Coordinates of C-alpha atoms and ligand atoms in Angstrom, one line a residue:
X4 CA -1.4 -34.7 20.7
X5 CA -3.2 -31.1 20.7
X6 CA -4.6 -29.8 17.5
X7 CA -2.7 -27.4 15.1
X8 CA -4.6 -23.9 15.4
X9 CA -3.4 -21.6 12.8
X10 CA -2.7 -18.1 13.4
X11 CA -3.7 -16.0 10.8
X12 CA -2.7 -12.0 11.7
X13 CA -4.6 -9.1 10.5
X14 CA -3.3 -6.6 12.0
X15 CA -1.7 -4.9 8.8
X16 CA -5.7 -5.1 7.0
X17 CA -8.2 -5.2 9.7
X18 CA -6.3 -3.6 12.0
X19 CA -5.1 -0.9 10.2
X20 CA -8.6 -0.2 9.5
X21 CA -8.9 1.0 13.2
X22 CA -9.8 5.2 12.7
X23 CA -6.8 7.4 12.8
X24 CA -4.2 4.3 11.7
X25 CA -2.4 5.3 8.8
X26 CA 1.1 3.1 8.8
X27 CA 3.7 3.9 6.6
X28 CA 5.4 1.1 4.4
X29 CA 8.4 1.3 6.2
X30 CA 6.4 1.0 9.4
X31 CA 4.4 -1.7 8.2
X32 CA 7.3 -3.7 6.9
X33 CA 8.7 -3.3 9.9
X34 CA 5.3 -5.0 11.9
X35 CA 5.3 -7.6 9.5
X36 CA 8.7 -9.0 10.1
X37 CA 7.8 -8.6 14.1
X38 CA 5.2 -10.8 13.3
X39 CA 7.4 -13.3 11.1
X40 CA 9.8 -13.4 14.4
X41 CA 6.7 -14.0 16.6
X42 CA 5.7 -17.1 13.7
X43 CA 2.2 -16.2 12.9
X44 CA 1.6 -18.8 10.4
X45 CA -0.5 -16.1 8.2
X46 CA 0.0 -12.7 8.0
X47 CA -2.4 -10.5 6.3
X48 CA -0.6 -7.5 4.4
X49 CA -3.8 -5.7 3.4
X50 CA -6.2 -4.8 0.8
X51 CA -4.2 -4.3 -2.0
X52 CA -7.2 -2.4 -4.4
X53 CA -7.8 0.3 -2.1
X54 CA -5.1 2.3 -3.0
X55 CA -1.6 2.7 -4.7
X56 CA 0.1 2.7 -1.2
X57 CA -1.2 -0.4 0.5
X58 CA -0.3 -1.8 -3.0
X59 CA 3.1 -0.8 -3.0
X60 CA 3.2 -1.3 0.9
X61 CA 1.7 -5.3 0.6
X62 CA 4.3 -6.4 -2.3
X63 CA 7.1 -4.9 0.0
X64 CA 6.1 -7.7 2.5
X65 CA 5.4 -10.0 0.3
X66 CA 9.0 -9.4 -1.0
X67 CA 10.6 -9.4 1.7
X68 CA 8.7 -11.3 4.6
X69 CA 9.7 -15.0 4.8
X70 CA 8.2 -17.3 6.9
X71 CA 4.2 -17.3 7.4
X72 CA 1.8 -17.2 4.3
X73 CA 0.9 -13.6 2.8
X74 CA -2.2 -13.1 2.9
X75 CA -4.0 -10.0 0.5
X76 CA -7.6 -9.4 0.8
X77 CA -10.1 -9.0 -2.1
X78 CA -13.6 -8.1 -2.8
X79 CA -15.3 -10.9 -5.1
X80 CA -14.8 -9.3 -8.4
X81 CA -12.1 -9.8 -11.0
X82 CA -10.4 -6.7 -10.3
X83 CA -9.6 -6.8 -6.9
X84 CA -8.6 -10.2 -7.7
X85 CA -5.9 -9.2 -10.3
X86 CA -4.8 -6.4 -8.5
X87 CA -4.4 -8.8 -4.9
X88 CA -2.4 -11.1 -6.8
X89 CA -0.2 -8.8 -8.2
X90 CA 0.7 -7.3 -5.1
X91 CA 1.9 -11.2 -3.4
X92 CA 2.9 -12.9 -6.3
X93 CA 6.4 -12.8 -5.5
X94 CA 5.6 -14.0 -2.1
X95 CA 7.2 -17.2 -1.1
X96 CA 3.9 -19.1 -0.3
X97 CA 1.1 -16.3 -1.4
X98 CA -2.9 -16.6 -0.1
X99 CA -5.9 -14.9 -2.0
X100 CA -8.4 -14.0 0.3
X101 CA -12.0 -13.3 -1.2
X102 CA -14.4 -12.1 0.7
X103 CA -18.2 -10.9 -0.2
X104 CA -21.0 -10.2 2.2
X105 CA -23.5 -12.7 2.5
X106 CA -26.6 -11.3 4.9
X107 CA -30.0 -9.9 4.1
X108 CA -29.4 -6.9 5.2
X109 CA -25.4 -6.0 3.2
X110 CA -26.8 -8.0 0.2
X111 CA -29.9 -5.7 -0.1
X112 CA -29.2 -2.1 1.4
X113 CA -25.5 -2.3 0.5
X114 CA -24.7 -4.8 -2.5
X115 CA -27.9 -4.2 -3.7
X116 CA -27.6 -8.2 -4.8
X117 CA -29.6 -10.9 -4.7
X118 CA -28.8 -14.4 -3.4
X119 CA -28.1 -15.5 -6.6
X120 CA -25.9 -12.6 -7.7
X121 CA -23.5 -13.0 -4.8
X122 CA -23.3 -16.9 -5.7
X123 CA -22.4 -16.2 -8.8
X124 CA -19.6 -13.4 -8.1
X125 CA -18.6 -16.1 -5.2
X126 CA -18.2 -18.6 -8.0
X127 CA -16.5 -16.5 -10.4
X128 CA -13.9 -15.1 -8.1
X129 CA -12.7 -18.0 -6.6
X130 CA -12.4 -19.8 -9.9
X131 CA -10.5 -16.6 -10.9
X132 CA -8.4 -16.6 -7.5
X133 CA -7.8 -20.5 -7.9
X134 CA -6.4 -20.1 -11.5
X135 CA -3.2 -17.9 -9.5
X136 CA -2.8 -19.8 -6.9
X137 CA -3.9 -23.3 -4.6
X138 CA -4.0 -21.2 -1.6
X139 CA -7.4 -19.1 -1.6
X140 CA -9.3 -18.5 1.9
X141 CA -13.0 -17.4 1.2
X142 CA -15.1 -15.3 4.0
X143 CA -18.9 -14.8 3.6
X144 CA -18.9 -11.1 5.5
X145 CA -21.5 -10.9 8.2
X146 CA -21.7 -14.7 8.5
X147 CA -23.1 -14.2 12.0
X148 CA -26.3 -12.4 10.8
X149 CA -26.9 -14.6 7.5
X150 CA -29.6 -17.3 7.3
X151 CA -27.0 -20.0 7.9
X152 CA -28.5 -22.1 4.8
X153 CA -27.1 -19.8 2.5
X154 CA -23.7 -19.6 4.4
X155 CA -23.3 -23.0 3.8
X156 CA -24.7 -22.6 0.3
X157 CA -21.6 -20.2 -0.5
X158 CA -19.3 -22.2 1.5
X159 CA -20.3 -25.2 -1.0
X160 CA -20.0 -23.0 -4.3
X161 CA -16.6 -21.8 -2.7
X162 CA -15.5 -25.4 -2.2
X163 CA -16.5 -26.7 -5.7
X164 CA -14.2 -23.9 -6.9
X165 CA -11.6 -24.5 -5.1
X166 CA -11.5 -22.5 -1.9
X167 CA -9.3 -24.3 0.8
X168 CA -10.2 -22.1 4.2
X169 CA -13.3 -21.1 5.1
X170 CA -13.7 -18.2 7.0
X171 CA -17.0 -17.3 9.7
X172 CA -16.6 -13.6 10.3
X173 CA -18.8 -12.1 12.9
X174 CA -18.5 -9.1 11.2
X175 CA -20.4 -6.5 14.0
X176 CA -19.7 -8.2 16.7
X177 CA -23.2 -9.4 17.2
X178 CA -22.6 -13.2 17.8
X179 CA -22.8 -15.3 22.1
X180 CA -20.4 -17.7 22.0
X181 CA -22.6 -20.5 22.2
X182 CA -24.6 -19.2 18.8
X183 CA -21.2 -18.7 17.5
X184 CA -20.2 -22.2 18.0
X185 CA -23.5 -23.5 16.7
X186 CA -22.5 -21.9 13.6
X187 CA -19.0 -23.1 13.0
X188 CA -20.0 -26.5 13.9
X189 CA -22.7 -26.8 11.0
X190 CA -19.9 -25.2 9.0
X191 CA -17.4 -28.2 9.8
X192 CA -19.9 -30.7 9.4
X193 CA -21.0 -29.4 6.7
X194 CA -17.9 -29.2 4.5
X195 CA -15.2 -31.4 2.9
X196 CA -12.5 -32.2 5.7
X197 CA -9.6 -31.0 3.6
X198 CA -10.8 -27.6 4.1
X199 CA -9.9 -25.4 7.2
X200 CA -12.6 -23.7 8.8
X201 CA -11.7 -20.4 9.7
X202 CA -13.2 -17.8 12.6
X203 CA -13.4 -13.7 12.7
X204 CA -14.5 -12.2 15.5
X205 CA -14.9 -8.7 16.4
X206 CA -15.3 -6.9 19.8
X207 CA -18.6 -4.6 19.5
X208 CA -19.8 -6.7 22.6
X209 CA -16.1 -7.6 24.0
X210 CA -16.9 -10.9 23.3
X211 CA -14.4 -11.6 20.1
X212 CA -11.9 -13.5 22.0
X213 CA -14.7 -15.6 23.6
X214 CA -16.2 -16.2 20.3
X215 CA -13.3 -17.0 18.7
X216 CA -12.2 -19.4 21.4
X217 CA -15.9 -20.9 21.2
X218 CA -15.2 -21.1 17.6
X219 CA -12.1 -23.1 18.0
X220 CA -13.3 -25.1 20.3
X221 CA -16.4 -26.2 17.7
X222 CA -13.9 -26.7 14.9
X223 CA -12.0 -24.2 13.6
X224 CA -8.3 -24.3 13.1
X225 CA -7.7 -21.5 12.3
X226 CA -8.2 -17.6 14.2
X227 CA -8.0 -14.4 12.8
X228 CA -6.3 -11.8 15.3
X229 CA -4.5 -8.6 15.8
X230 CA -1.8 -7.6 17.9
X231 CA -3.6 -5.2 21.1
X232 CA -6.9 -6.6 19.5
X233 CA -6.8 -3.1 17.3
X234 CA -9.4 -3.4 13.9
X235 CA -12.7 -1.8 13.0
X236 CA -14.6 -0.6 15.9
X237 CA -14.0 -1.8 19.0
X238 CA -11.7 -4.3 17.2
X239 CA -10.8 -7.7 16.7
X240 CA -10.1 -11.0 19.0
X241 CA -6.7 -9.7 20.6
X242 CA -3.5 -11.8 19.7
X243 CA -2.3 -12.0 22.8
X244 CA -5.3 -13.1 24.7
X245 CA -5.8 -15.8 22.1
X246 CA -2.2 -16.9 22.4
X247 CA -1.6 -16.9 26.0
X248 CA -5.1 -18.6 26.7
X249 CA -4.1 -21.7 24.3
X250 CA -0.4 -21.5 25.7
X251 CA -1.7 -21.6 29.3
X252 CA -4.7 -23.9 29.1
X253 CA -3.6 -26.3 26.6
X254 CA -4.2 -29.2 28.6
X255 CA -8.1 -27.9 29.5
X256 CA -8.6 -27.3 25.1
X257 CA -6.5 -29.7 23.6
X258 CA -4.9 -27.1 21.1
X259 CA -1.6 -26.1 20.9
X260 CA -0.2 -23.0 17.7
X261 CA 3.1 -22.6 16.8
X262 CA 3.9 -19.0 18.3
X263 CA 6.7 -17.7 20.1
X264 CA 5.0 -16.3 22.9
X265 CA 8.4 -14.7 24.1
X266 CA 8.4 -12.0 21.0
X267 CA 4.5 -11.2 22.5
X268 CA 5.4 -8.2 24.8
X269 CA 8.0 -6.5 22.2
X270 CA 5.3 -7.2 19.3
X271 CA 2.6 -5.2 21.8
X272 CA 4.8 -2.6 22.0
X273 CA 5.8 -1.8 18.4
X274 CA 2.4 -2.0 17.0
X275 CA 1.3 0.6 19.7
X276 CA 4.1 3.2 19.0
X277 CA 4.0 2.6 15.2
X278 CA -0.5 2.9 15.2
X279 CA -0.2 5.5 18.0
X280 CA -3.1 3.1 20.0
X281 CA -1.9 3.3 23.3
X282 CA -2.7 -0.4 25.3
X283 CA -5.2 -0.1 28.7
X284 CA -3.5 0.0 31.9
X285 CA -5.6 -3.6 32.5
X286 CA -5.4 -5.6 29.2
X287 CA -5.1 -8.8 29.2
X288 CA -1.5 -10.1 29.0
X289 CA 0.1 -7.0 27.6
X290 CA -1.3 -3.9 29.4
X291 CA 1.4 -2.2 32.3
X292 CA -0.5 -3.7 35.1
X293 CA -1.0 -6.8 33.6
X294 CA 1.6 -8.2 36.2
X295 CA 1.5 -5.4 38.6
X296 CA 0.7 -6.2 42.1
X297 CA -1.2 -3.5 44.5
X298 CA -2.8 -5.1 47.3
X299 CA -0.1 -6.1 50.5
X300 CA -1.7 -9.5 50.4
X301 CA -0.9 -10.5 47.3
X302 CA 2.6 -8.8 46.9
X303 CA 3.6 -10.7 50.0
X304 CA 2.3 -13.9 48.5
X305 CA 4.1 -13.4 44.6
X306 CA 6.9 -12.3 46.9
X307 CA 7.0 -15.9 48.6
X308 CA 6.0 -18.0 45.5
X309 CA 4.9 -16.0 42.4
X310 CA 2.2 -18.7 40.8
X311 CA -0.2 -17.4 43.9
X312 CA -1.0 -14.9 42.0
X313 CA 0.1 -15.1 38.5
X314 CA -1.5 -17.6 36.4
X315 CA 1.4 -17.1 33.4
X316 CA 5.5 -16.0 33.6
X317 CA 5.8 -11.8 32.6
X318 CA 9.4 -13.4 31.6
X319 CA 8.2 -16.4 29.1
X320 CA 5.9 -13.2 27.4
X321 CA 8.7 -11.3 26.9
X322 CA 9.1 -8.9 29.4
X323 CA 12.7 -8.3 31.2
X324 CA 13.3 -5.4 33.3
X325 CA 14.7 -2.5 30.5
X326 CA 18.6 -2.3 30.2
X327 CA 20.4 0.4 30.3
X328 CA 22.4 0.1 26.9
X329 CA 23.3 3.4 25.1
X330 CA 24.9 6.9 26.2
X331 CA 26.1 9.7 24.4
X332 CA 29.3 8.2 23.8
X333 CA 28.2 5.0 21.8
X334 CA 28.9 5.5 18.3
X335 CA 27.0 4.8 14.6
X336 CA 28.0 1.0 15.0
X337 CA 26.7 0.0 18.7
X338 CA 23.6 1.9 18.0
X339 CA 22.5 -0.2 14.4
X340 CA 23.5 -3.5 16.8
X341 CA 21.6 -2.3 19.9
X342 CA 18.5 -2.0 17.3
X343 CA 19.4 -5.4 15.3
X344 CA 19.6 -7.0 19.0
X345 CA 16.0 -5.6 19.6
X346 CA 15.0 -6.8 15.7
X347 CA 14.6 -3.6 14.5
X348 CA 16.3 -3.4 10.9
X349 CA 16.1 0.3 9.7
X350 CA 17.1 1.5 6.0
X351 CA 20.0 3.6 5.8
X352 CA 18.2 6.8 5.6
X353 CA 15.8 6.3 8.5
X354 CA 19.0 4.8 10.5
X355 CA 20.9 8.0 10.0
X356 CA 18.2 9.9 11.1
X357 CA 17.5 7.8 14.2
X358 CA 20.8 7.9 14.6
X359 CA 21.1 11.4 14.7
X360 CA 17.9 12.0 17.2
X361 CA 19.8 9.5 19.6
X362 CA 22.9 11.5 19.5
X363 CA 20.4 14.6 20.3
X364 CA 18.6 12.8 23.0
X365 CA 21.7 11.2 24.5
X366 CA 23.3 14.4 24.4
X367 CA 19.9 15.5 27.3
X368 CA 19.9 12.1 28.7
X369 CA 22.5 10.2 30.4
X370 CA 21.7 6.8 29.1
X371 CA 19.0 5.3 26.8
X372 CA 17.2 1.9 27.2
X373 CA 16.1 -1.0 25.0
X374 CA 12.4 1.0 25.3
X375 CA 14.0 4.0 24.5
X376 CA 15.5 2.7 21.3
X377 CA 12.5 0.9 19.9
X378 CA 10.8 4.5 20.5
X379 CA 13.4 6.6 18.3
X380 CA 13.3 3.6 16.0
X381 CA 9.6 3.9 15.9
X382 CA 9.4 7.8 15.7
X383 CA 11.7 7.6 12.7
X384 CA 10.3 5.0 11.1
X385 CA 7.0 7.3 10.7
X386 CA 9.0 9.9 9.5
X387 CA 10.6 10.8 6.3
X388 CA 7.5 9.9 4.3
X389 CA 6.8 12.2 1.0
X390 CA 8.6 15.8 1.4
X391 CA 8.4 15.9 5.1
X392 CA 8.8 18.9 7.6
X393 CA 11.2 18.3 9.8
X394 CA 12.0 20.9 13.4
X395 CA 15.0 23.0 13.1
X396 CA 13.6 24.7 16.4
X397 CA 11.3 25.8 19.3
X398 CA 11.3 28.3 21.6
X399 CA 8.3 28.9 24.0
X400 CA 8.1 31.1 27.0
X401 CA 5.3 31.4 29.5
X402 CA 4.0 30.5 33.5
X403 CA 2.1 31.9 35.8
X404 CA 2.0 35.5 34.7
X405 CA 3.4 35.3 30.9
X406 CA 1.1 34.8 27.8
X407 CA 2.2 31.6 26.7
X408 CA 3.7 32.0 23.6
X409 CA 6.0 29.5 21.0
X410 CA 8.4 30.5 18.3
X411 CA 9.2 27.0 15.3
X412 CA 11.4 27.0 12.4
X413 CA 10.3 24.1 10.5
X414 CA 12.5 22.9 7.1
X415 CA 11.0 21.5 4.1
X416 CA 13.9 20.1 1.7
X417 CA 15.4 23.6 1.2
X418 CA 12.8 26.0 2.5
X419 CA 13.2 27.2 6.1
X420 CA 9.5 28.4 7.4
X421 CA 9.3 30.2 10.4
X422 CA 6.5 31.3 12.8
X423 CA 4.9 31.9 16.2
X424 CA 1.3 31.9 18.2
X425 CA -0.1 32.2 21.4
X426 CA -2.0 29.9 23.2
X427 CA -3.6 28.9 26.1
X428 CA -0.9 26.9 27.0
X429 CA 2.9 26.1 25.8
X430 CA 2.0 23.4 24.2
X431 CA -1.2 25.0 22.8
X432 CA 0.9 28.1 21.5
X433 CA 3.4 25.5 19.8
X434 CA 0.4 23.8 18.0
X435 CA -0.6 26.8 16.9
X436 CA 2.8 28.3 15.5
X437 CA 3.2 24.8 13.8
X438 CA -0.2 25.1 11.9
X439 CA 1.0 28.7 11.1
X440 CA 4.2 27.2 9.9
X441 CA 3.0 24.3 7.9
X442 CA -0.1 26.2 6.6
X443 CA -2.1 22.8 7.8
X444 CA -5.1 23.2 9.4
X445 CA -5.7 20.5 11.9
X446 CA -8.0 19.7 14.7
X447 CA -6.6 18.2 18.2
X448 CA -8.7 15.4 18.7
X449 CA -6.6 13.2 21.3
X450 CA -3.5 14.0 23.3
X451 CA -1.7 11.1 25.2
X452 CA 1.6 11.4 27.1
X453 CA 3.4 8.5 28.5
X454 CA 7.5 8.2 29.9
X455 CA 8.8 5.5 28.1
X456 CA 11.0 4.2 31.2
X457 CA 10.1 5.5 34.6
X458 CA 12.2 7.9 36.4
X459 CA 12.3 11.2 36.2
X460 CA 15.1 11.4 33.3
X461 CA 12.3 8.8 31.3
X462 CA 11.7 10.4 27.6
X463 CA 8.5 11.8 27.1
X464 CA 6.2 9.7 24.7
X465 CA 3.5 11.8 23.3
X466 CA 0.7 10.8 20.8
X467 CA -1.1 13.3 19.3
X468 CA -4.5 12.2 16.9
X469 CA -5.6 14.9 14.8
X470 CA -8.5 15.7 12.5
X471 CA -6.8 17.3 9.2
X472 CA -9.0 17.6 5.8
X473 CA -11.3 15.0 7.2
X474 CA -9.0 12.5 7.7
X475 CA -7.8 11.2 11.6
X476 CA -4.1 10.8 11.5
X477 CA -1.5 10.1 14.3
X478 CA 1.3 11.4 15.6
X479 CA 4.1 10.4 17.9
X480 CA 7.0 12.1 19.2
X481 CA 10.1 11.8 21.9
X482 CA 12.0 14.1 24.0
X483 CA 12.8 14.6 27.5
X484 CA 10.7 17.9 27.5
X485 CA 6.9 16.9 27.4
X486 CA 6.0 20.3 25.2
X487 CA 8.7 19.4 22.8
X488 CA 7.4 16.1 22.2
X489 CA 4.1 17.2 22.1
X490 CA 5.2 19.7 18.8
X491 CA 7.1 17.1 17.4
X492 CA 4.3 14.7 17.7
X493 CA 1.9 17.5 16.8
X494 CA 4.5 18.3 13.1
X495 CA 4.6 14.3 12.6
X496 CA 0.7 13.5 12.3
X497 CA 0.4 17.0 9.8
X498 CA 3.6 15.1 7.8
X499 CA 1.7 11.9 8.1
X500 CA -1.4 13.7 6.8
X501 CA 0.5 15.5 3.5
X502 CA 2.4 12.1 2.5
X503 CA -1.1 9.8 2.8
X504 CA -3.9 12.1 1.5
X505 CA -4.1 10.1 -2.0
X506 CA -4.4 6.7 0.0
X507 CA -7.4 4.5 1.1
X508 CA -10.4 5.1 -1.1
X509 CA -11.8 1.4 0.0
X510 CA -11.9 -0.5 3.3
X511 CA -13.2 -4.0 3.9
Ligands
KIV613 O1 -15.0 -8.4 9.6 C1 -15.1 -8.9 8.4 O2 -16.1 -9.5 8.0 C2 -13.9 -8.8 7.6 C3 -13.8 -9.6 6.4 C4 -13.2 -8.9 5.3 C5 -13.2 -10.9 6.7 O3 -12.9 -8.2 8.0
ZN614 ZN1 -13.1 -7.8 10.2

């Protein structure tokens, strides 16, 4: 029989610590029941202390999200505690996850604690996590870089009160696997059996999924992912990867985890459009060349038997060619099932505003398919947030011997604003009539444009990053005209921006 390893997601916490994420609840709701369908066994809502909207945006999940564990992260003191609790105590099986840092060089230039200090807050919130709940998961922060006496020192004082996973983060991504592995073994030597033994790696060195699968291999039973391997940084041991390697090489590491491997591809693909973090060409598993063949040697041989060249099925991942589902003519009804078919659930406001957008794009577009859907489900599920600008109109004129220039009429609940630039290009000129507009002032940072099908009737998929008050927020928008979804996408990071400025004081 292969061992249980538990997947623990983090893509809602770690992940959305990735610079420029900034999800909405609606959007994160909407990830976490992806991940629910996919069966991660526990999903980490987020950080409930760092601000009113991850608060609000955690106990949604928690609500609502049945199936794997909620997690809610917490710093070691009683606050964050109380607070993390509040936010998942309605869950149906709720985690408290305490973490505190536990190296030299946190403890003394950061915490500005001593060993003995960070025992002690280690004791007293996990007593205090205990007394709400069985399930509590402790992680000594920058395990990989702490004298590994006193990790097991505050793995012990964890145990004695009470903590039931144990988690080895390799915080900066500094670990090799085979140091890594040393590590976690001494940990599940070290410690009670009854306790799980936990890894977190990230990808500073692109090593997190090789450390993690060191890890797992020394021990631990249970991995901390997220979905594109998005998180701090260069981000954390990709979900995917992780999956797919202990799906396809079971027999070679004796492990085996519970996912549903064919909701992987669709999974990918909503956390991209609703974080805006586009996936490589040549990721692992879930990037478009993934299964793409180039060379005339290997095309003939996947032509003749496909296994010569693909280790894993594209089909078992989840990816089917696109369908063509939708035209204009498909009404209110066979739109909200073509979404429920692709497990998109919208509320009734952001359904009558997709809805509403497909009628527009349908109207430009012969037919729309699955990927078009889940991008006007994502796009709306972004929008609407706080008093929200939304694009009556745009105009732009220019080419080879015209000052580009772009006309918007923007409306904000009843106001109508109105106003036009010039610009170096079309798209520039419509960035800068929609600062005008808005009165935002925003700095381009990235600019990405993708079709979501091919062809040459595919929607334009544009995502914008911007730089507004300090902050880096994302944008995304659809058309069939590539300067039209880059203004849309441009107006929906400066919404983003307005409706999340009060948000995310802390991060882990
Ligand atoms: O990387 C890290 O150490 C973390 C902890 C909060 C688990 O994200
Ligand atoms: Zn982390």
């Amino acid at each position: 029989m292969p061992d249980h390893v538990r997947i623990f997601d983090t893509t809602l916490r770690d992940g959305e610590q990735a610079p420029g994420i900034a999800l909405a609840e609606a959007e994160k709701l909407e990830i976490a029941e992806q991940l629910a369908r996919l069966g991660v066994d526990v999903l980490e809502a987020g950080f409930p202390a760092s601000s009113a909207g991850e608060f609000e945006a955690v106990r949604r999940i928690a609500r609502n999200v049945k199936g794997p564990v909620i997690a809610a992260l917490c710093r070691a003191s009683d606050g964050d505690v109380d607070r993390a609790w509040e936010a998942i105590r309605d869950a149906q099986h709720g985690r408290l996850h305490v973490f505190i840092s536990t190296s030299d060089i946190h403890m003394d230039s950061m915490l500005r604690m001593s060993r003995e200090d960070v025992l002690e807050a280690t004791r007293r919130a996990v007593r205090r996590a205990r007394g709400y709940t069985e399930d509590v998961e402790y992680s000594a922060q920058d395990a990989t870089r702490t004298d590994p006496e006193f990790m097991l020192e505050a793995f012990h004082a964890a145990v004695e009160e009470g903590a039931t996973t144990l988690n080895v983060p390799d915080t900066v991504g500094y670990a090799l696997p085979h140091e890594f592995a040393e590590l976690v073994r001494a940990a599940r030597e070290a410690m009670p059996e009854h306790v799980t033994i936990s890894v977190h790696c990230h990808n500073d060195l692109g090593l997190a999924v090789a450390n993690s699968l060191a890890g797992v291999l020394a021990g631990a039973r249970q991995v901390e992912v997220a979905v594109n391997g998005i998180g701090e940084r260069a981000g954390n041991c990709s979900l995917e990867e992780l999956a797919m390697i202990v799906a396809t090489r079971g027999q070679a590491t004796g492990l085996a985890h519970g996912l549903h491997v064919k909701e992987i591809a669709r999974t990918s693909r909503l956390v991209s459009k609703l974080t805006g973090y586009p996936v490589q060409p040549n990721k692992a598993v879930v990037g478009a060349n993934a299964f793409a063949h180039e060379s005339g040697i290997h095309q003939h041989g996947v032509l003749m038997n496909r296994a010569t060249y693909e280790i894993m099925d594209p089909t078992a991942i989840g990816y089917e060619g696109s369908k063509i589902v939708l035209g204009k003519h498909s009404g209110r009804h066979a739109f909200a099932d073509a979404l429920a078919g692709l497990g998109v659930r919208l509320e009734p406001d952001a359904l009558d505003r997709a809805f509403a957008r497909f009628k527009d794009l349908a109207d430009r577009k012969i037919s729309l398919t699955d990927a078009d859907l889940e991008a006007i489900a994502a796009e709306e599920l972004g929008a609407g947030v706080g008093e929200a600008f939304v694009m009556e109109s745009l105009a732009v004129a220019g080419g080879t011997h015209l000052s580009p220039t772009a006309t918007v009429r923007l409306r904000r609940g009843e106001e109508t604003v109105e106003d036009s630039a010039m610009g170096d290009g079309m798209i520039d000129a419509a960035y800068g009539a929609i600062g005008r507009a808005t009165a935002v002032a925003a700095t381009l940072v990235s600019y990405n444009v993708s079709a979501v099908t091919g062809g040459s009737d595919a929607l334009g998929d544009v995502v914008v990053q911007l730089e507004v008050g300090g902050r880096l927020v994302t944008g995304r928008g659809l058309a069939p005209d590539v300067v039209e979804a880059s203004a849309r996408a441009y107006l929906a990071a400066i919404n983003r921006a307005l409706a999340v400025t009060s948000t995310e004081e802390v991060s882990a």
